[in-house]
Coordinates of C-alpha atoms in Angstrom, one line a residue:
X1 CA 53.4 -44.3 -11.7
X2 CA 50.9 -46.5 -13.4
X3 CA 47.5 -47.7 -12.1
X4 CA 48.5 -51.5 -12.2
X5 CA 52.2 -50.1 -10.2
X6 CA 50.0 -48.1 -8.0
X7 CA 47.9 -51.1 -7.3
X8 CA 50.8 -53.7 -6.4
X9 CA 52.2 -51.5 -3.6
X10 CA 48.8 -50.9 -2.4
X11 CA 48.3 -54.8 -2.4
X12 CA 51.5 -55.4 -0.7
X13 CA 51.2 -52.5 1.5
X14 CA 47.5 -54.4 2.5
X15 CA 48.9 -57.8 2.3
X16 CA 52.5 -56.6 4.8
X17 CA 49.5 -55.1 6.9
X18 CA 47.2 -58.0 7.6
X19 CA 44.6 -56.5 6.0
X20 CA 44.5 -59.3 3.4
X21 CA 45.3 -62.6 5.2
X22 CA 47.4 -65.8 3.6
X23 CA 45.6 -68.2 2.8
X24 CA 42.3 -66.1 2.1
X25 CA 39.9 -65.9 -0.9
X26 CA 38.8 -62.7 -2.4
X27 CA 37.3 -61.6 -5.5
X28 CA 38.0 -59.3 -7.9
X29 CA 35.6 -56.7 -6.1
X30 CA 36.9 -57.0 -2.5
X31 CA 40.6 -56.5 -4.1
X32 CA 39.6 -53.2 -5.9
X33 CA 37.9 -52.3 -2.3
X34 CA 40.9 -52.8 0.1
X35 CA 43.4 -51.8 -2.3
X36 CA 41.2 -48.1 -3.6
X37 CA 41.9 -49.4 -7.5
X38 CA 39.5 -49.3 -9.8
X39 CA 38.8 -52.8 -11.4
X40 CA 40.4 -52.2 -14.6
X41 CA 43.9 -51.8 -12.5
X42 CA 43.0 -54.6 -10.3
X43 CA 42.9 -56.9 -13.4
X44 CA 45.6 -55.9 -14.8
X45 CA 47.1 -57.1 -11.0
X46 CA 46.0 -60.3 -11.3
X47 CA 48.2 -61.5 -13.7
X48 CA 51.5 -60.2 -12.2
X49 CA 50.6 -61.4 -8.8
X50 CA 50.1 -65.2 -10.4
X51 CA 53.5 -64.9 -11.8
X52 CA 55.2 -63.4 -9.0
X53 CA 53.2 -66.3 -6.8
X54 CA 51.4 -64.0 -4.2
X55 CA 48.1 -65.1 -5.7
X56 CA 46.8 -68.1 -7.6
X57 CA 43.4 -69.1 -9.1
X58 CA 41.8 -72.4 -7.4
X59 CA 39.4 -73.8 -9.9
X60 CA 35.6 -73.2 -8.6
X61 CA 36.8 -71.3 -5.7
X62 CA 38.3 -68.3 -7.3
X63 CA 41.1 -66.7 -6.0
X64 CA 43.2 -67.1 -3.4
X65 CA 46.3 -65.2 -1.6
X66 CA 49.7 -67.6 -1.1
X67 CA 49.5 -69.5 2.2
X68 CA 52.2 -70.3 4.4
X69 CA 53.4 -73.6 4.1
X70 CA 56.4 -75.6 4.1
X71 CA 57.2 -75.3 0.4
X72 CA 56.8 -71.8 0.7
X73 CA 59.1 -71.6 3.6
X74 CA 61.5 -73.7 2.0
X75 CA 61.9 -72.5 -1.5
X76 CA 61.6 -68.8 0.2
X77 CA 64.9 -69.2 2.2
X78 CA 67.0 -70.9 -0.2
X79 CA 66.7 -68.1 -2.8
X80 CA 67.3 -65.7 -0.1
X81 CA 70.3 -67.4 1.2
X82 CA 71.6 -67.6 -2.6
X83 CA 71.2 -64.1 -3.0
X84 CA 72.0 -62.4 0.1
X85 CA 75.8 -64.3 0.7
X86 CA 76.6 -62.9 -2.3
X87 CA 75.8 -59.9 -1.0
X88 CA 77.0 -59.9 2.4
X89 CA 80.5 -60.5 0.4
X90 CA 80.4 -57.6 -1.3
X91 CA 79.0 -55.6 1.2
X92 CA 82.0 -56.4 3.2
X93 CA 84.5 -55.7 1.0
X94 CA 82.9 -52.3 -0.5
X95 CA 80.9 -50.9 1.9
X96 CA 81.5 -47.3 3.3
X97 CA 82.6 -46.6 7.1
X98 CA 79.8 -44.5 7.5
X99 CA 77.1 -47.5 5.9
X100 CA 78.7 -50.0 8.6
X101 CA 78.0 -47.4 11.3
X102 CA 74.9 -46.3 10.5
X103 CA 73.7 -50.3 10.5
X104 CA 75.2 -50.9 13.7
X105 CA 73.8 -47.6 15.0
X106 CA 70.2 -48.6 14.1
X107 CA 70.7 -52.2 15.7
X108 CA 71.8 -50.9 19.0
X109 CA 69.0 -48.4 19.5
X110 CA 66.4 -51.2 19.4
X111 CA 68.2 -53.4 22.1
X112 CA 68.3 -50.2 24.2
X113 CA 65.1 -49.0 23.8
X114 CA 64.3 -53.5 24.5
X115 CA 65.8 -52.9 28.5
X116 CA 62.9 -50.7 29.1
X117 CA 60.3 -53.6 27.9
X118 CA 59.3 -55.2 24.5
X119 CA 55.9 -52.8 23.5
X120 CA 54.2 -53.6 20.3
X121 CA 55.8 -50.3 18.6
X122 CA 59.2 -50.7 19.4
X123 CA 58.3 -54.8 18.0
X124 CA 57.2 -52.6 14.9
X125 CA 61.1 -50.6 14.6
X126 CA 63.0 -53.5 15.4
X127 CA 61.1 -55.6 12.0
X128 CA 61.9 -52.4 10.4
X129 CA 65.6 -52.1 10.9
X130 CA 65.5 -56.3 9.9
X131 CA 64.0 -55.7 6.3
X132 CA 66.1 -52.7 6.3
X133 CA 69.0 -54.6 7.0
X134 CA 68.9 -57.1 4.3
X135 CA 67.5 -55.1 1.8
X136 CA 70.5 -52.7 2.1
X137 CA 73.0 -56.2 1.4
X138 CA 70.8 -56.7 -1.4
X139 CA 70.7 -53.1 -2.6
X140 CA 75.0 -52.6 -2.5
X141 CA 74.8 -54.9 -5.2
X142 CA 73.2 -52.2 -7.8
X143 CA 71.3 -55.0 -9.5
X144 CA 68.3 -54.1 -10.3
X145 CA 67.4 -58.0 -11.3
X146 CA 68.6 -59.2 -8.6
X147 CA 66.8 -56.0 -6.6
X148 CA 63.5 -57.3 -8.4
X149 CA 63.6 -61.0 -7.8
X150 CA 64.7 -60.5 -4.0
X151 CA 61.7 -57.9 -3.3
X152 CA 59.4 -60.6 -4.5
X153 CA 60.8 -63.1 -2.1
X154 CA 61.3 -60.2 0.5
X155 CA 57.7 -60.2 0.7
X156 CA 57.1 -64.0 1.3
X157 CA 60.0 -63.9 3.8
X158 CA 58.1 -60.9 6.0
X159 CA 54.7 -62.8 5.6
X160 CA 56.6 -65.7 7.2
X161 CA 58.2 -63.8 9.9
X162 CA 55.1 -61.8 11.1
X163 CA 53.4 -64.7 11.6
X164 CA 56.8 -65.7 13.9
X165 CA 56.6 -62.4 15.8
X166 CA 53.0 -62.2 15.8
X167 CA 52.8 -65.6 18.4
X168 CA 56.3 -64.7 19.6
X169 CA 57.4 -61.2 19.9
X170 CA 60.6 -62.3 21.5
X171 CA 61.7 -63.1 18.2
X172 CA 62.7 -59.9 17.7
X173 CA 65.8 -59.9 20.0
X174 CA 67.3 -62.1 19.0
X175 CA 67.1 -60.7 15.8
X176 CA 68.8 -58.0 16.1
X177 CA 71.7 -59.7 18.5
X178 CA 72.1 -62.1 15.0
X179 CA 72.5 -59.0 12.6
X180 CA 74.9 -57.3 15.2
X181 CA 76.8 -60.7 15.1
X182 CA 76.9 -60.0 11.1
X183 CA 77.5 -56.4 11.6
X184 CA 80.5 -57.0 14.1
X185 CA 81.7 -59.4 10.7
X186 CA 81.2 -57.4 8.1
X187 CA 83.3 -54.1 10.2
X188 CA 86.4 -57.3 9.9
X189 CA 86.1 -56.3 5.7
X190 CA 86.3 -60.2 5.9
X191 CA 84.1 -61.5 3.7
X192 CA 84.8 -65.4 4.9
X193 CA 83.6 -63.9 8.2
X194 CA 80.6 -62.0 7.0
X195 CA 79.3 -65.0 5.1
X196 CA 79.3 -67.7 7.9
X197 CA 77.5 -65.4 10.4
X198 CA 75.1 -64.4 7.7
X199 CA 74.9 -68.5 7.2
X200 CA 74.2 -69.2 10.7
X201 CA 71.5 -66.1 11.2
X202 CA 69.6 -67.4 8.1
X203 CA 69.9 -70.9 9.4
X204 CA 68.7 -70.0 12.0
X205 CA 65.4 -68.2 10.6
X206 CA 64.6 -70.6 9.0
X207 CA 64.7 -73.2 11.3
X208 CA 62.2 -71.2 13.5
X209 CA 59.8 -71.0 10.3
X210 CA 59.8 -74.2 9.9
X211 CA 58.3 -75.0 13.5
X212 CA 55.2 -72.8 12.5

């Protein structure tokens, strides 16, 4: 993997994290510190991260990490909404036994392992089976534009949805009853059926960001 790869996932990784904050400004410097790239790969960031809109250069000020806002949230969840009902569709019509299982599977662990008490690690599972949820609608497509332009978004839609989780953690639940809702769907093969749930669960999120 190249240096300037290497150093995106580390920024992402740092940004998913909270170890670089939306909304913050940070130099050229601090980026090479928190991400362990030397400078060289840390310019070479720069530009990708302008174009893919994680990052942008205020004029004497320097640079500064995408904040949360409304146009972010907006814009955000309609391209995810375009994308994933496509996907949902075809998931539902070409998906494996086994990949339907294995999705339902991982949902109901977390509202099992919920009866015993939300804790801050099983807060930390229950966001992973959610990206992993979407990103395997995403990925049943085997397109890796689409695949590139959704992971870009992906990572605007998680920044938006920690900051949900981190002031309320309840969030989570009802989560995970919405994707078993599009889980009990999708095991129809319906993809009229898949879609509306999908519809409402995204609906949904989004109305919640938009209260932030």
């Amino acid at each position: 993997m190249k240096l300037r790869d290497q150093a995106y996932d580390s920024f992402t990784e740092n940004l998913l994290s909270r170890r670089i904050l939306p909304g913050q400004f940070i130099t050229q410097r601090e980026l090479s510190a928190v991400t362990g790239m030397p400078l060289g790969a840390v310019r070479e960031l720069i530009p990708r991260l302008e174009a893919d809109g994680l990052l942008k250069t205020v004029p004497q000020r320097g640079m500064q990490i995408t904040h949360i806002d409304l146009d972010l949230i907006r814009n955000a969840f309609q391209l995810r909404f375009i994308l994933e009902m496509e996907a949902v569709e075809q998931y539902a019509l070409h998906a494996t036994d086994k990949e339907r299982a294995e999705l339902e599977k991982s949902h109901r662990n977390i509202l099992e392992e919920a009866q015993s008490g939300i804790t801050d690690a099983l807060v930390e599972r229950a966001q992973n089976v959610d990206w992993a949820f979407h990103d395997a609608l995403i990925d049943h497509l085997q397109n890796k534009i689409i695949s590139d332009i959704y992971r870009v978004n992906s990572i605007k839609i998680r920044l938006i949805r920690q900051e949900l989780i981190r002031i309320q953690p309840e969030i989570v639940l009802s989560v995970i009853g919405d994707h078993l809702e599009i889980i009990k769907a999708l095991n129809t093969k319906d993809p009229a059926k898949a879609k509306a749930a999908l519809a409402a669960h995204l609906k949904a999120s989004r109305a919640r960001a938009l209260r932030l």
